[in-house]
CSV table of C-alpha atoms in Angstrom, one decimal:
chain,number,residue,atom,x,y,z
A,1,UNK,CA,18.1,-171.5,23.2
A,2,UNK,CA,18.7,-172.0,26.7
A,3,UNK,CA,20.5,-175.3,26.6
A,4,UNK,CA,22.2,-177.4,24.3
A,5,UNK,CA,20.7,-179.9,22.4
A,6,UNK,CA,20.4,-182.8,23.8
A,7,UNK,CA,19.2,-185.5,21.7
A,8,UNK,CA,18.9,-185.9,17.4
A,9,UNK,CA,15.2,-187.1,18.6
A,10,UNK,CA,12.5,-185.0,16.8
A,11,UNK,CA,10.1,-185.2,20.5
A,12,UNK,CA,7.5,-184.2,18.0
A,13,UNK,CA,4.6,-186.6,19.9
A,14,UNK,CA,5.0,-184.7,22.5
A,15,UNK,CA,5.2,-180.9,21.1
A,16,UNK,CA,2.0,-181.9,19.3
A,17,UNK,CA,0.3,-182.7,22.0
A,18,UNK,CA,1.1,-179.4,23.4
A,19,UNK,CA,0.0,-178.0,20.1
A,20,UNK,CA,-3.4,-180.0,20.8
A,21,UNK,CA,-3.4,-178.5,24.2
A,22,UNK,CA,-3.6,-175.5,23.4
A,23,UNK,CA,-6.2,-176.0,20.8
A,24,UNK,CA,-8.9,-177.6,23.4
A,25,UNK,CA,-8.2,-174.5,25.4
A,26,UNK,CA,-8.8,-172.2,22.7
A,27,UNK,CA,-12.1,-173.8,22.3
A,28,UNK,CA,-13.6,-173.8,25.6
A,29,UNK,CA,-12.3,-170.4,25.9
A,30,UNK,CA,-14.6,-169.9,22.8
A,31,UNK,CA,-17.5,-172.0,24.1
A,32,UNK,CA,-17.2,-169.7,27.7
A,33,UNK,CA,-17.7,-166.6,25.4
A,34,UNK,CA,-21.1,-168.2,24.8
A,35,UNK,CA,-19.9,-170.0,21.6
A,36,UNK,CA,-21.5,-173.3,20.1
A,37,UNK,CA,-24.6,-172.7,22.2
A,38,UNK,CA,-22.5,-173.0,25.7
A,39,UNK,CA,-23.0,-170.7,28.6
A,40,UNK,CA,-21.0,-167.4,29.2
A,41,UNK,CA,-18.9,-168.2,32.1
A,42,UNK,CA,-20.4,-165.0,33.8
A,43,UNK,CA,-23.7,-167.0,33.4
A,44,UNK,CA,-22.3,-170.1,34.1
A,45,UNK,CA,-22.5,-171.6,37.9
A,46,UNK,CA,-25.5,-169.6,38.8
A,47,UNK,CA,-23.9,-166.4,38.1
A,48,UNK,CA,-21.8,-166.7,41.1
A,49,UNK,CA,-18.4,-166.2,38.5
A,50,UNK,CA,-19.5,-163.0,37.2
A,51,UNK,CA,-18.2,-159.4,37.8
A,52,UNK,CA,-21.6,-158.3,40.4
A,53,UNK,CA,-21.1,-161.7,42.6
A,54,UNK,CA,-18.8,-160.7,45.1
A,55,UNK,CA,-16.8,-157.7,46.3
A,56,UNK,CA,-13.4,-159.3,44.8
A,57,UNK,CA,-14.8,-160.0,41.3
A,58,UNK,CA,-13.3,-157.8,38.7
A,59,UNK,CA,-15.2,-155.7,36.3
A,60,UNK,CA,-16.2,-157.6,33.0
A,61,UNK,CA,-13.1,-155.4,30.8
A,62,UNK,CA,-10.4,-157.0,33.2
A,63,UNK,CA,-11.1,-160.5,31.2
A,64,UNK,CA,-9.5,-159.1,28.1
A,65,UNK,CA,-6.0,-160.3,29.5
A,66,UNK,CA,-7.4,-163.7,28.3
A,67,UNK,CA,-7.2,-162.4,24.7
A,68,UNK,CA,-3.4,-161.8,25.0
A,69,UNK,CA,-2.5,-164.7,27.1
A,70,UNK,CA,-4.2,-167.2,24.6
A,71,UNK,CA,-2.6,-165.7,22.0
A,72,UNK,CA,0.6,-165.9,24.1
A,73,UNK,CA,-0.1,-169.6,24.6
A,74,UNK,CA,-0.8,-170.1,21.0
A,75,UNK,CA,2.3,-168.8,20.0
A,76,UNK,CA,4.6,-171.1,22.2
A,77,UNK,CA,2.5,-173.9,20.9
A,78,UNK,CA,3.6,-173.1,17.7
A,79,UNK,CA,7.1,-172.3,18.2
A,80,UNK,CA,7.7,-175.1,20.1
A,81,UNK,CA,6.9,-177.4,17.6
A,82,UNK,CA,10.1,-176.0,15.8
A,83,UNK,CA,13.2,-179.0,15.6
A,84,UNK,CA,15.3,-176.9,18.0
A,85,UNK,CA,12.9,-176.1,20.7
A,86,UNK,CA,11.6,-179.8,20.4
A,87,UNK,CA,15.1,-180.7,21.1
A,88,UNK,CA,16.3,-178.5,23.7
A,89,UNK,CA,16.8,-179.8,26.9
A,90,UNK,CA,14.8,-177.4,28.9
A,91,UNK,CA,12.0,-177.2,26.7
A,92,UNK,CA,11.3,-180.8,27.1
A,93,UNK,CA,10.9,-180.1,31.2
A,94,UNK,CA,9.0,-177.6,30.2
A,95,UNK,CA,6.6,-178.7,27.3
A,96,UNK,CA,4.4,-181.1,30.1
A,97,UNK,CA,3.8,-178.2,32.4
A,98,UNK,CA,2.7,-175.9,29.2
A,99,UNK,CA,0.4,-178.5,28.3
A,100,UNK,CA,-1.3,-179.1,31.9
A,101,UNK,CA,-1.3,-175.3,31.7
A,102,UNK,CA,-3.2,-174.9,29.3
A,103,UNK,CA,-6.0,-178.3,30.1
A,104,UNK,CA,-6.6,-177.2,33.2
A,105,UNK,CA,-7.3,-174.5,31.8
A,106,UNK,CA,-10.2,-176.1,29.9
A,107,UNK,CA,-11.1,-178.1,32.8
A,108,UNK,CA,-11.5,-175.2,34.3
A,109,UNK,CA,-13.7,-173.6,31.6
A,110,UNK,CA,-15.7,-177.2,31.5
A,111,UNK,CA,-16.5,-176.9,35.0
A,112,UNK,CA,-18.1,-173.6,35.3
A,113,UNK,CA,-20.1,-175.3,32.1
A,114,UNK,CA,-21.3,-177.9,34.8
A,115,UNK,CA,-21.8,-175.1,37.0
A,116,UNK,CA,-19.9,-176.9,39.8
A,117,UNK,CA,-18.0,-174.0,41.9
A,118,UNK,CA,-16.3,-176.5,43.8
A,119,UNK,CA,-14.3,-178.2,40.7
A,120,UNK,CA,-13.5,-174.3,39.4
A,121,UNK,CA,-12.0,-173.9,42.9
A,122,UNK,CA,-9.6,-177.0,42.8
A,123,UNK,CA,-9.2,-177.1,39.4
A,124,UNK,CA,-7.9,-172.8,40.0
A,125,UNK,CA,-5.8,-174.0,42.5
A,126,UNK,CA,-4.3,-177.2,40.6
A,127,UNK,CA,-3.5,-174.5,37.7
A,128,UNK,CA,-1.9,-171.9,40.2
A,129,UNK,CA,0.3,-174.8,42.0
A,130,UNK,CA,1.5,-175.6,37.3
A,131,UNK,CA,1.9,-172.3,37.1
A,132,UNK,CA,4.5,-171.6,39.9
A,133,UNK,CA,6.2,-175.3,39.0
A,134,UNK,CA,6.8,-173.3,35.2
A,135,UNK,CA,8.1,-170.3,36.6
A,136,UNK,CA,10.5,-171.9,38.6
A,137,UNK,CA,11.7,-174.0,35.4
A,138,UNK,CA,12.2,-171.1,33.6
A,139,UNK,CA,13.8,-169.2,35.7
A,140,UNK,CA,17.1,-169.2,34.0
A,141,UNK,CA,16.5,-167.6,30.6
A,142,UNK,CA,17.2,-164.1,30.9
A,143,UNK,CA,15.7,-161.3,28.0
A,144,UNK,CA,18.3,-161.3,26.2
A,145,UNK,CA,16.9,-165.3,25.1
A,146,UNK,CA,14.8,-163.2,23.0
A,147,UNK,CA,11.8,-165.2,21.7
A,148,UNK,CA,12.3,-168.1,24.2
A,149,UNK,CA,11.8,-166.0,26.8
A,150,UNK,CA,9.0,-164.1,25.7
A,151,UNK,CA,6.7,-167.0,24.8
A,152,UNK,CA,8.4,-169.2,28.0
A,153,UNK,CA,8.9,-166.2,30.3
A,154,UNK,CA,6.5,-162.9,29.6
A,155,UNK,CA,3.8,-165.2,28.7
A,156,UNK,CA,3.3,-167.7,31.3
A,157,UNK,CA,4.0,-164.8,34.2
A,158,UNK,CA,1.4,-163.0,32.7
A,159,UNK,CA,-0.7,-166.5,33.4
A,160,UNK,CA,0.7,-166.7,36.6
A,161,UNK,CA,-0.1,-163.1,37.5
A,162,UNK,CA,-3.5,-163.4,36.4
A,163,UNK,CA,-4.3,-166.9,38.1
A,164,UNK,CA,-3.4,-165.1,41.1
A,165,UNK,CA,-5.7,-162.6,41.2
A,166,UNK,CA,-8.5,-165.2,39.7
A,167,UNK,CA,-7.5,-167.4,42.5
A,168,UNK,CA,-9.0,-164.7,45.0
A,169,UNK,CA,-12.3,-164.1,42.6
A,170,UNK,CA,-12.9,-168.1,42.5
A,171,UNK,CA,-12.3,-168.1,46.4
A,172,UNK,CA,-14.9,-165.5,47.2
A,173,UNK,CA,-17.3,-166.7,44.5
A,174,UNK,CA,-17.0,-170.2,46.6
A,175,UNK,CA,-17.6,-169.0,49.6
A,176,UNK,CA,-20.6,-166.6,48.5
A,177,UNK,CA,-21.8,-170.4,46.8
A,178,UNK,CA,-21.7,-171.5,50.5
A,179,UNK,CA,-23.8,-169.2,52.0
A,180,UNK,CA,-20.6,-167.4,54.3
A,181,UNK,CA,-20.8,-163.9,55.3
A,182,UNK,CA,-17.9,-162.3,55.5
A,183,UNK,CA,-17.1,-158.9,56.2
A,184,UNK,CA,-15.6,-157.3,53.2
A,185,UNK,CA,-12.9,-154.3,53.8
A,186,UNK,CA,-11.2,-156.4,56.6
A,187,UNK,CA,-11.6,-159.4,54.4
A,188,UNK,CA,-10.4,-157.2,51.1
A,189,UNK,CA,-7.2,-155.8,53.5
A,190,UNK,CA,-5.7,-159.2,54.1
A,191,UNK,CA,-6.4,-160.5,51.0
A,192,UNK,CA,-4.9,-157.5,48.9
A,193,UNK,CA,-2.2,-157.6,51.1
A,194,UNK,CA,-1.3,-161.4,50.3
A,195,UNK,CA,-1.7,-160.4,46.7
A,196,UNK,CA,1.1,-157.6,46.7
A,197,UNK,CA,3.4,-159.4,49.0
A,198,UNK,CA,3.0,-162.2,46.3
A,199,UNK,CA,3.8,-159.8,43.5
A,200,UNK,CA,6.8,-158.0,44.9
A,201,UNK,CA,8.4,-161.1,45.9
A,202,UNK,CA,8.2,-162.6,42.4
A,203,UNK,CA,9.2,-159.1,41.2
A,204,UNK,CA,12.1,-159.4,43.8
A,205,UNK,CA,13.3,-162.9,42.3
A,206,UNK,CA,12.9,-161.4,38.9
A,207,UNK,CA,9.6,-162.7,37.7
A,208,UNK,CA,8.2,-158.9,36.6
A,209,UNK,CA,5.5,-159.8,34.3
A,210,UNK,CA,3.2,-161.4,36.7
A,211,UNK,CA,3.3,-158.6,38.8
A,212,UNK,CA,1.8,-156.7,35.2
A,213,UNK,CA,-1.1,-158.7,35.0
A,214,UNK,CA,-1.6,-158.8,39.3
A,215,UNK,CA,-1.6,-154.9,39.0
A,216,UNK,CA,-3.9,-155.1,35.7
A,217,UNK,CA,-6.3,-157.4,37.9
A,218,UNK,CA,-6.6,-155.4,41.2
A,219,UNK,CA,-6.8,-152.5,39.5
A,220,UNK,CA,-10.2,-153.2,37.8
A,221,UNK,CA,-11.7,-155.1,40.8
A,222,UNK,CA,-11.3,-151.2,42.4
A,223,UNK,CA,-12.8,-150.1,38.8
A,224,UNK,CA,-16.0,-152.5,39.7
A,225,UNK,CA,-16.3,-151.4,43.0
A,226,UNK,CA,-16.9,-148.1,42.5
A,227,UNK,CA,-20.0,-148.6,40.1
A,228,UNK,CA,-22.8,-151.3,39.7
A,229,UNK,CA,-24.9,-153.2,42.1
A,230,UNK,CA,-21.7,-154.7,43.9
A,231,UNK,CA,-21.2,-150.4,44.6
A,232,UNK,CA,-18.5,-150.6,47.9
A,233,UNK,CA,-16.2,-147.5,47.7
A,234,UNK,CA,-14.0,-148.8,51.0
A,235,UNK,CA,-13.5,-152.0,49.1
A,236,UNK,CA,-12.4,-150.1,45.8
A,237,UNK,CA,-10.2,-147.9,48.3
A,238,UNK,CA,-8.3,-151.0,49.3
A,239,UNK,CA,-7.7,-152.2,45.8
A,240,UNK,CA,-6.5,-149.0,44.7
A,241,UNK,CA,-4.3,-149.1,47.7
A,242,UNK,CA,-2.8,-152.3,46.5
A,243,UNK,CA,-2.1,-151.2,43.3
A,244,UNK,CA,-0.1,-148.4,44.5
A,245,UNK,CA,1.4,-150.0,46.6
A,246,UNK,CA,2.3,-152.8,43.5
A,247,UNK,CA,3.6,-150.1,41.6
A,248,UNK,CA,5.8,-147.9,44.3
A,249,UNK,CA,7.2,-151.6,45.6
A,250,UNK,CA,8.3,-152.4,41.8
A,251,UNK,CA,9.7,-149.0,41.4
A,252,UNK,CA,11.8,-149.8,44.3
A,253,UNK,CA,13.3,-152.8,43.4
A,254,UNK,CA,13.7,-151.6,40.0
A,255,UNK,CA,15.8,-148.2,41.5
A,256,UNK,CA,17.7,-150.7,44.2
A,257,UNK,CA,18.7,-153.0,41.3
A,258,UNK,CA,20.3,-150.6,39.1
A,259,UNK,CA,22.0,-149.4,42.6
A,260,UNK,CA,23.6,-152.8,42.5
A,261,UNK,CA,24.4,-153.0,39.4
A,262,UNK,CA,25.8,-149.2,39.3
């Protein structure tokens, strides 16, 4: 583990909860997949969440991150209901943030049910800001923590990463809500921009899976662009831009480490 135990204290209130957590997210995740007679969340808030809304929406295949980043979250549920990550000093700093991960989350999810873009918005931004406060805590297990850092590591970055990129979708599916015309390449230029800055420097401070799931996320919002009604080849251009331009800068960090450490 990362730390030494710190107290003969099971803490098992609290790693349930996370448990529970993560089970309320699991099933509004369901319910936004059009379970239990809910709404698809692509239906959901007049449509304005789906992958035709906007020019920064990503296509509908993108979404299947969620399948391996609930499953992610599951695990750590589960395995930190074990005695010595229940005990362990960082995972009880941790275990909080998990949990308001993974409920705002589901208020997330709940608010697209109400079809109130505005919530989505602040509750996206509320989850982004949980996200970043868990990366920071984690930031001192290394790979070699094996399982710990996979499901407190690999797994939230993958959130993070994603959130990101969702972030920008939820912002232009606000701002299409509000009636604002904006032009898109310029727009898409300074807004993919942000994005790989925000990638590379994570990548730079070590966090390398969120740039995965940035790269994943950009890359099919240049996949949606060039087909369907939301057709905009300059804007798919720009994404496919970004993603190069994600993958030469983590190539580059990756050659100037091993310099370093050669």
């Amino acid at each position: 583990m990362s730390m030494a135990l710190q107290s003969p204290k099971s803490h098992l209130a609290p790693a349930a909860a996370t448990l529970a957590a993560a089970l309320l997210a699991l099933l509004l995740a369901a319910g936004g997949s059009g379970a239990f007679g809910l709404t698809p969340v692509a239906s959901a808030a007049g449509g304005y969440l789906s992958s035709t809304a906007t020019p920064l929406a990503p296509a509908n295949a993108a979404f299947g991150i969620w399948s391996v980043i609930y499953l992610g979250l599951l695990a750590y549920a589960v395995w930190q209901l074990g005695r010595r990550a229940r005990a362990d000093a960082l995972q009880q700093r941790l275990r909080p943030w998990a949990a308001a991960s993974m409920l705002l989350n589901a208020g997330w999810l709940w608010a697209a049910q109400l079809g109130s873009l505005p919530a989505t918005l602040v509750v996206m931004v509320l989850l982004l800001a949980v996200l970043c406060r868990i990366l920071v805590l984690t930031e001192g297990i290394a790979p070699r923590a094996g399982v710990e850092w996979l499901l407190s590591v690999a797994v939230f970055g993958l959130y993070l990463g994603w959130i990101c990129v969702a972030t920008v979708a939820n912002v232009a599916a606000m701002l299409a809500w509000s009636g604002v015309d904006w032009p898109e390449v310029p727009t898409a230029v300074v807004v993919f921009a942000v994005v790989v800055a925000i990638g590379l420097v994570l990548a730079r401070r070590g966090a390398w899976t969120p740039l995965v799931s940035m790269i994943w996320g950009v890359a099919w919002i240049a996949v949606a662009r060039w087909q369907g009604p939301r057709y905009s080849p300059d804007v798919a251009l720009v994404a496919l831009l970004a993603v190069v331009a994600l993958v030469l800068g983590a190539a580059l960090l990756l050659a100037r480490r091993r310099t370093v450490k050669a």
